[in-house]
PDB file of C-alpha atoms in Angstrom:
ATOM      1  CA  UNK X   1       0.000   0.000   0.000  1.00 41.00           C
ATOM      2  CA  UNK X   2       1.610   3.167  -1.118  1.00 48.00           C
ATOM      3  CA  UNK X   3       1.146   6.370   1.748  1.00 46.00           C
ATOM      4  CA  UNK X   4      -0.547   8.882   0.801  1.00 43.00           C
ATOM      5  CA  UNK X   5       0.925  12.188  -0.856  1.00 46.00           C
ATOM      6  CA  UNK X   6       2.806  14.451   1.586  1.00 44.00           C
ATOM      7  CA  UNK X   7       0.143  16.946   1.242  1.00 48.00           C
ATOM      8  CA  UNK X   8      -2.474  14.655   2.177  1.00 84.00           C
ATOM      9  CA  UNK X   9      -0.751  13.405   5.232  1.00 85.00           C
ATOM     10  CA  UNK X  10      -0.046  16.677   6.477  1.00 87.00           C
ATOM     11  CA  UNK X  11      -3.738  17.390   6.277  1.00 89.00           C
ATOM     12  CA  UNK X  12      -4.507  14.544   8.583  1.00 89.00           C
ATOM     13  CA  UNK X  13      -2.136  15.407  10.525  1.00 91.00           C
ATOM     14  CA  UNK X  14      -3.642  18.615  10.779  1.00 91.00           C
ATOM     15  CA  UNK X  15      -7.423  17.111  11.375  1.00 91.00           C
ATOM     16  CA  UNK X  16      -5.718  14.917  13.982  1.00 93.00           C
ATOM     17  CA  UNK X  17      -3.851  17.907  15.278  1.00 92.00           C
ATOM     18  CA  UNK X  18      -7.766  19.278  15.987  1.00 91.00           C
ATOM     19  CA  UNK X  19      -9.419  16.108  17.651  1.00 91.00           C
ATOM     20  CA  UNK X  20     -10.249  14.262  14.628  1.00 91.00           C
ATOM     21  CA  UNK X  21     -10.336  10.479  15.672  1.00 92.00           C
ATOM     22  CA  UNK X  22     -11.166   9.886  12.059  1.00 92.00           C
ATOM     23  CA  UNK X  23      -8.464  10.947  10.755  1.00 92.00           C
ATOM     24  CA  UNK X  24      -6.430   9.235  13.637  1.00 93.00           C
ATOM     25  CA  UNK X  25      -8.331   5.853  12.411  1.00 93.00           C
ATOM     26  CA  UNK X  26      -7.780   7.125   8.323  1.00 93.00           C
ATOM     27  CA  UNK X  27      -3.656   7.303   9.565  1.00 93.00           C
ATOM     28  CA  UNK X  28      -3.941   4.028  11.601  1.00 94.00           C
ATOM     29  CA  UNK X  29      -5.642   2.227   8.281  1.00 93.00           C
ATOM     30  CA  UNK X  30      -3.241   3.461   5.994  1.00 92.00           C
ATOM     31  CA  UNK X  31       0.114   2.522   7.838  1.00 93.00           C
ATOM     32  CA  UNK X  32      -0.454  -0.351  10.460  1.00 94.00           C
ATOM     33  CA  UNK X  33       0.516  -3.288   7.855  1.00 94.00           C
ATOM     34  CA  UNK X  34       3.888  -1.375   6.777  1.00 94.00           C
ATOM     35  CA  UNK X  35       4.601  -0.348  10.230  1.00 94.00           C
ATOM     36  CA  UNK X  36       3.485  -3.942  11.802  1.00 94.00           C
ATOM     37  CA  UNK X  37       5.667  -5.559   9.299  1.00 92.00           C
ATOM     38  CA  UNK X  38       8.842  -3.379   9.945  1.00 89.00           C
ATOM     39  CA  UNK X  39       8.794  -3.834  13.267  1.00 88.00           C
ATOM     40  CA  UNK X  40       8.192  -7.450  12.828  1.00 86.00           C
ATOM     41  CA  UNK X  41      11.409  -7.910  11.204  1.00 85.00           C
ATOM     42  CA  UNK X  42      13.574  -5.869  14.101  1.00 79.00           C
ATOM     43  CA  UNK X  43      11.560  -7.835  16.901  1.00 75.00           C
ATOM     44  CA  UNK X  44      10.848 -11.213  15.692  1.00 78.00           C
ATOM     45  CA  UNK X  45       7.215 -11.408  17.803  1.00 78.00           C
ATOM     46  CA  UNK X  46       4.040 -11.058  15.989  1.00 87.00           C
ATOM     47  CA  UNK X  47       1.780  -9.616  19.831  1.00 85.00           C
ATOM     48  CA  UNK X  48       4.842  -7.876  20.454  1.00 84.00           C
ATOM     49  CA  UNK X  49       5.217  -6.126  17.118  1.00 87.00           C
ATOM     50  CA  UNK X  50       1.675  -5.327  17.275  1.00 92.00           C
ATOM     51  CA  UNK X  51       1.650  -3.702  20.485  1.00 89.00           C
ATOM     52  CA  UNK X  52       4.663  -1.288  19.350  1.00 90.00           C
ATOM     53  CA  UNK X  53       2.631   0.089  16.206  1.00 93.00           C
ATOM     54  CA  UNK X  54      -0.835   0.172  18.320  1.00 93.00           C
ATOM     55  CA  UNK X  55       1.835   2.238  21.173  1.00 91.00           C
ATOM     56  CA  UNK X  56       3.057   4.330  18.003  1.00 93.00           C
ATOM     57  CA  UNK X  57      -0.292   5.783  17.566  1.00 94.00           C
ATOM     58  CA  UNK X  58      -1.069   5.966  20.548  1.00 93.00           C
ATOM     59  CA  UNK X  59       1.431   8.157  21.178  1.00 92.00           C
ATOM     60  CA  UNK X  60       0.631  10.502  18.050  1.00 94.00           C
ATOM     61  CA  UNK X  61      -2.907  10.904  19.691  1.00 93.00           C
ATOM     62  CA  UNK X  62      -1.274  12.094  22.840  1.00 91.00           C
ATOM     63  CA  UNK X  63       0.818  14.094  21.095  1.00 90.00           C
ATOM     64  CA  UNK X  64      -1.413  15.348  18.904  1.00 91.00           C
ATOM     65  CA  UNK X  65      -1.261  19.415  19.578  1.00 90.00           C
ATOM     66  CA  UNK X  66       2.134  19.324  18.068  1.00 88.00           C
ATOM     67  CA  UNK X  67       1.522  17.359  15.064  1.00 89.00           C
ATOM     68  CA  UNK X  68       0.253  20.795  12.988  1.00 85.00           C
ATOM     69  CA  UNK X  69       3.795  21.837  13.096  1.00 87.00           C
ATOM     70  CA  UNK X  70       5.288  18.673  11.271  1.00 88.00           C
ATOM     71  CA  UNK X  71       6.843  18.893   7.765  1.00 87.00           C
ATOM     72  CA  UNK X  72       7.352  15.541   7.199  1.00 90.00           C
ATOM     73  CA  UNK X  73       4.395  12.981   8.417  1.00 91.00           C
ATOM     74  CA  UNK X  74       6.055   9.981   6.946  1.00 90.00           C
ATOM     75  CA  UNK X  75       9.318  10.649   8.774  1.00 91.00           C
ATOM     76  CA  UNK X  76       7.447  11.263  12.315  1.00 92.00           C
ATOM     77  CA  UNK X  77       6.026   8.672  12.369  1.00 93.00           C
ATOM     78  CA  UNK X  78       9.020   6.120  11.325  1.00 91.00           C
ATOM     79  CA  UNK X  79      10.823   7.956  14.360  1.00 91.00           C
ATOM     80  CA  UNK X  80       8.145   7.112  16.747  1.00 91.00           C
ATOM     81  CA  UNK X  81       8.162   3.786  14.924  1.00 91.00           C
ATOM     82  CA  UNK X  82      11.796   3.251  15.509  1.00 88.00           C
ATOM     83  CA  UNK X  83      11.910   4.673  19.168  1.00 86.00           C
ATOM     84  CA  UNK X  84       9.103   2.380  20.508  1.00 86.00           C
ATOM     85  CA  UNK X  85      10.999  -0.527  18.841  1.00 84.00           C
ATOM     86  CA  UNK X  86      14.116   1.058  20.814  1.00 79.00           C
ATOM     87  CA  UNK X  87      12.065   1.516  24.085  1.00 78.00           C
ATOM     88  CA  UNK X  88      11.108  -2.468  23.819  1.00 77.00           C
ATOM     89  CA  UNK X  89      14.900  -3.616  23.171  1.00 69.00           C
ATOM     90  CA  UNK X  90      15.758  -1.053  26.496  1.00 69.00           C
ATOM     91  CA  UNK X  91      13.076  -2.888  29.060  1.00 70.00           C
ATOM     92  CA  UNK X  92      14.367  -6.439  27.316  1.00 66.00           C
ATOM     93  CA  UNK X  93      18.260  -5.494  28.307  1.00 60.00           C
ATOM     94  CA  UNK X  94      17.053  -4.152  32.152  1.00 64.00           C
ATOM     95  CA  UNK X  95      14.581  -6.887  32.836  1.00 59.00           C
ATOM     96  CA  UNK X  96      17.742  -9.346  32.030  1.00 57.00           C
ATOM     97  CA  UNK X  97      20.017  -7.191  34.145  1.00 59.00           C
ATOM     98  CA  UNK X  98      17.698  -8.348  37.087  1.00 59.00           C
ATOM     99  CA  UNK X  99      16.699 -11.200  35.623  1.00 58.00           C
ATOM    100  CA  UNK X 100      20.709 -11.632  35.896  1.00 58.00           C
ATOM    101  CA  UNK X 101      20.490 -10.384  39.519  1.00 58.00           C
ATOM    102  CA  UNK X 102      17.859 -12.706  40.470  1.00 56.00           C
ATOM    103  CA  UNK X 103      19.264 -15.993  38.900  1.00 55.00           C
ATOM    104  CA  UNK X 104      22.946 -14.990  40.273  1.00 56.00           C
ATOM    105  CA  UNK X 105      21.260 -14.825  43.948  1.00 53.00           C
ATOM    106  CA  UNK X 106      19.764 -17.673  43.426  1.00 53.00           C
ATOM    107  CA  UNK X 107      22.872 -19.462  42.068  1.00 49.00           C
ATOM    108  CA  UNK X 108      24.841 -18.836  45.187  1.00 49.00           C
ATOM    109  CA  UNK X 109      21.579 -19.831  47.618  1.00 47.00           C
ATOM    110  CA  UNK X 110      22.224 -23.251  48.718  1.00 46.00           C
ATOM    111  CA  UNK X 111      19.034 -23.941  49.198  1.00 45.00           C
ATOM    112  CA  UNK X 112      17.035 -26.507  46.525  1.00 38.00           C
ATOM    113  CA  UNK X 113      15.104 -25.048  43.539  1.00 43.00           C
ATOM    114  CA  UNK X 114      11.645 -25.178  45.043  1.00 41.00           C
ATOM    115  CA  UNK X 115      12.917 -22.666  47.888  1.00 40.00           C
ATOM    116  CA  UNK X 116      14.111 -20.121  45.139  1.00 43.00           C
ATOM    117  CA  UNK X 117      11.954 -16.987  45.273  1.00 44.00           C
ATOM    118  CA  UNK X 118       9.384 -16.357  42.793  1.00 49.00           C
ATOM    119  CA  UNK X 119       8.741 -13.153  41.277  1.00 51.00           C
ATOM    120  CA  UNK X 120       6.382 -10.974  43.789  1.00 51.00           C
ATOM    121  CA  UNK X 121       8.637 -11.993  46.407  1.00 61.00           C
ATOM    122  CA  UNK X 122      11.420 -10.424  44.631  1.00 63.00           C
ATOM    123  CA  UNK X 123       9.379  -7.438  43.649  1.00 66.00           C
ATOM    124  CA  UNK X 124       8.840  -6.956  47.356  1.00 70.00           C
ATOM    125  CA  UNK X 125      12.760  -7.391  48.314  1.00 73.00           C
ATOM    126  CA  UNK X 126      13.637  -4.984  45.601  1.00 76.00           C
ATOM    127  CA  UNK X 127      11.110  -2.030  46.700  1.00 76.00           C
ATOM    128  CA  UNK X 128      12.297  -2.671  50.699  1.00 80.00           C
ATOM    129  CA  UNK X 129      15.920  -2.394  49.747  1.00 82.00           C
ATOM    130  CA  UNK X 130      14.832   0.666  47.400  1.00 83.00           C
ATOM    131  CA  UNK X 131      13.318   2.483  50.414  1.00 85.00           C
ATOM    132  CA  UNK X 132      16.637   2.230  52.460  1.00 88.00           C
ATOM    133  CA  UNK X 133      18.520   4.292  49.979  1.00 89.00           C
ATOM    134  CA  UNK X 134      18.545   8.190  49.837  1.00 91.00           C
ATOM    135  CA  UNK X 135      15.471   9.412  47.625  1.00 91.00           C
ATOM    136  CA  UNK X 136      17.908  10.565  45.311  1.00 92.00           C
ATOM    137  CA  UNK X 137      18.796   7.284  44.489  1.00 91.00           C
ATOM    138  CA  UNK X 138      15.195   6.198  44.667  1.00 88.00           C
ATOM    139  CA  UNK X 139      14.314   8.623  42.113  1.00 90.00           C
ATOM    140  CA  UNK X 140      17.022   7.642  39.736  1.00 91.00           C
ATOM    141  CA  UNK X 141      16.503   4.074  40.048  1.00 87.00           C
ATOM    142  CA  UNK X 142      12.963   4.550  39.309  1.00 83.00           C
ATOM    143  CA  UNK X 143      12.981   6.830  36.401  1.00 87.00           C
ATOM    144  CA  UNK X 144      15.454   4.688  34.739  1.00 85.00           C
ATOM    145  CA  UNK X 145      14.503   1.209  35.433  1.00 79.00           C
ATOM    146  CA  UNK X 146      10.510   1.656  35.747  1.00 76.00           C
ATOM    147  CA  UNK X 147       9.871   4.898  33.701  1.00 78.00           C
ATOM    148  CA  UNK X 148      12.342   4.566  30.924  1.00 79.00           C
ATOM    149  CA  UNK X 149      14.273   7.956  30.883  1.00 85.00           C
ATOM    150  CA  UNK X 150      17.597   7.288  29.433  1.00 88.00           C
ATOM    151  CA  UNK X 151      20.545   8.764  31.465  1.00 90.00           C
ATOM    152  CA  UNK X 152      21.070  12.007  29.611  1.00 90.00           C
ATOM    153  CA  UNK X 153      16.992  12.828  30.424  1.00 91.00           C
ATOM    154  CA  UNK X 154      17.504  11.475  34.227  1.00 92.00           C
ATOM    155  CA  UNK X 155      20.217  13.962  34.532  1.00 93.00           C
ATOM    156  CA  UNK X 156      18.135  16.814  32.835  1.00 93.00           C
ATOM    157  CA  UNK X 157      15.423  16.401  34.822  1.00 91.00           C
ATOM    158  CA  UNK X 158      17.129  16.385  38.408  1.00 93.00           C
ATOM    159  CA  UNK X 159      20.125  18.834  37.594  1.00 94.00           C
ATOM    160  CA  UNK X 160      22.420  16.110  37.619  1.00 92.00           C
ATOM    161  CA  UNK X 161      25.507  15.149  35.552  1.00 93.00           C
ATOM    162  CA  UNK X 162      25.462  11.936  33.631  1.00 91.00           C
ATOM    163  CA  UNK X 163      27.934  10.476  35.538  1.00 92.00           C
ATOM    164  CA  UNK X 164      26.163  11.103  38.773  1.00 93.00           C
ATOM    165  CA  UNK X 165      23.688   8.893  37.256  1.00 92.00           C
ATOM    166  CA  UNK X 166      25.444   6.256  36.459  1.00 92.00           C
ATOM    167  CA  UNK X 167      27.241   5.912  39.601  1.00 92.00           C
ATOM    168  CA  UNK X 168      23.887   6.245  41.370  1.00 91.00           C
ATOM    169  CA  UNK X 169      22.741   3.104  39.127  1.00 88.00           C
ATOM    170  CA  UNK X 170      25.759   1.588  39.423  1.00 88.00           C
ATOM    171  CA  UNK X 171      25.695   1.648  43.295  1.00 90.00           C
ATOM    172  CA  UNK X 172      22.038   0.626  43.471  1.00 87.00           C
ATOM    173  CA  UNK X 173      22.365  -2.159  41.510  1.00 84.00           C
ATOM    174  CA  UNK X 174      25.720  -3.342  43.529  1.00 85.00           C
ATOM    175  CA  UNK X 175      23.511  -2.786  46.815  1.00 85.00           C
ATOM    176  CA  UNK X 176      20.584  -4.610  45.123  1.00 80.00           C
ATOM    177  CA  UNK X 177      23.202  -7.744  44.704  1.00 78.00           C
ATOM    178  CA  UNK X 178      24.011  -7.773  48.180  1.00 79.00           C
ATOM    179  CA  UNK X 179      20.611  -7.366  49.730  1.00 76.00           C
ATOM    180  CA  UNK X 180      19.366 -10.541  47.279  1.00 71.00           C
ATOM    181  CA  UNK X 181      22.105 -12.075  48.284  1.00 70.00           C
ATOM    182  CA  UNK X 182      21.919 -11.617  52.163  1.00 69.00           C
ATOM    183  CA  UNK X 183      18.453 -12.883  51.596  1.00 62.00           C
ATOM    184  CA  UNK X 184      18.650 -15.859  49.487  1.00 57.00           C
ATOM    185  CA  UNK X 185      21.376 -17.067  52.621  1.00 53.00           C
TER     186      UNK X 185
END
């Protein structure tokens, strides 16, 4: 299916821009099959693929008072595209660094398998050992591991400097270690 002319995407853009859910649905029609299928081929899940493009318009909706100003409707939304597909790798690579955590924990319990600790008792661990450190350090943790802010925004938002940020990740995740650790003995 070939887009539409520039011109013509601009002007839904514009309708969108003003509330138009039609023309929200008219976008969604003409590029979920291209967009599902690119992002198909970077993330190898069908459900998963499909929730990134349904997220990708999503997000034009909510960011829909901007979208008057955009010169190039194709390239927007191929950015979005791209970044959600980004955003998806990002959670894959933290949810294996505790993943990681969690299994290296439980590698160095000598207890048997069926004593291991399954997932909400971890989530509970995690947030107790989170509320001993200095809010600071709360915050950061949060906003990078649960909220998705890369470093460089983290530090933005809080007046920090990026290193600050990774040495407060860096020594919350070392902490983390040892308070899984102290547990699973």
């Amino acid at each position: 299916m070939r887009p539409l002319p520039v011109h013509n995407e601009k002007r839904l853009f514009e309708e969108i821009a003003s509330g138009s859910e039609r023309a929200l649905r008219l976008l969604y029609d003409r590029y979920f099959n291209t967009l599902y299928n690119y992002v198909l081929k970077t993330l190898k899940d069908e459900g998963i693929a499909k929730e990134v493009v349904q997220d990708v318009f999503l997000k034009i909706w909510e960011n829909r008072d901007s979208l008057a100003n955009v010169d190039a409707p194709q390239a927007y939304i191929y950015a979005i595209t791209r970044n959600k597909a980004l955003d998806y790798f990002r959670r894959l690579v933290k949810d294996a660094q505790l993943a990681d955590i969690v299994e290296e924990s439980n590698l160095k319990s000598p207890h048997a398998a069926d004593d291991r600790m399954n997932v909400s008792d971890l989530k509970g661990l995690i947030l107790e050992a989170l509320n001993k450190l200095s809010d600071q350090k709360q915050k950061v943790f949060k906003m990078s591991r649960y909220e998705d802010f890369s470093h460089d925004e983290i530090a933005d938002q809080l007046n920090l400097s990026k290193s600050t940020i990774k040495n407060h990740l860096s020594e919350t995740l070392r902490y983390l270690k040892e308070q899984l650790k102290l547990t699973s003995n």
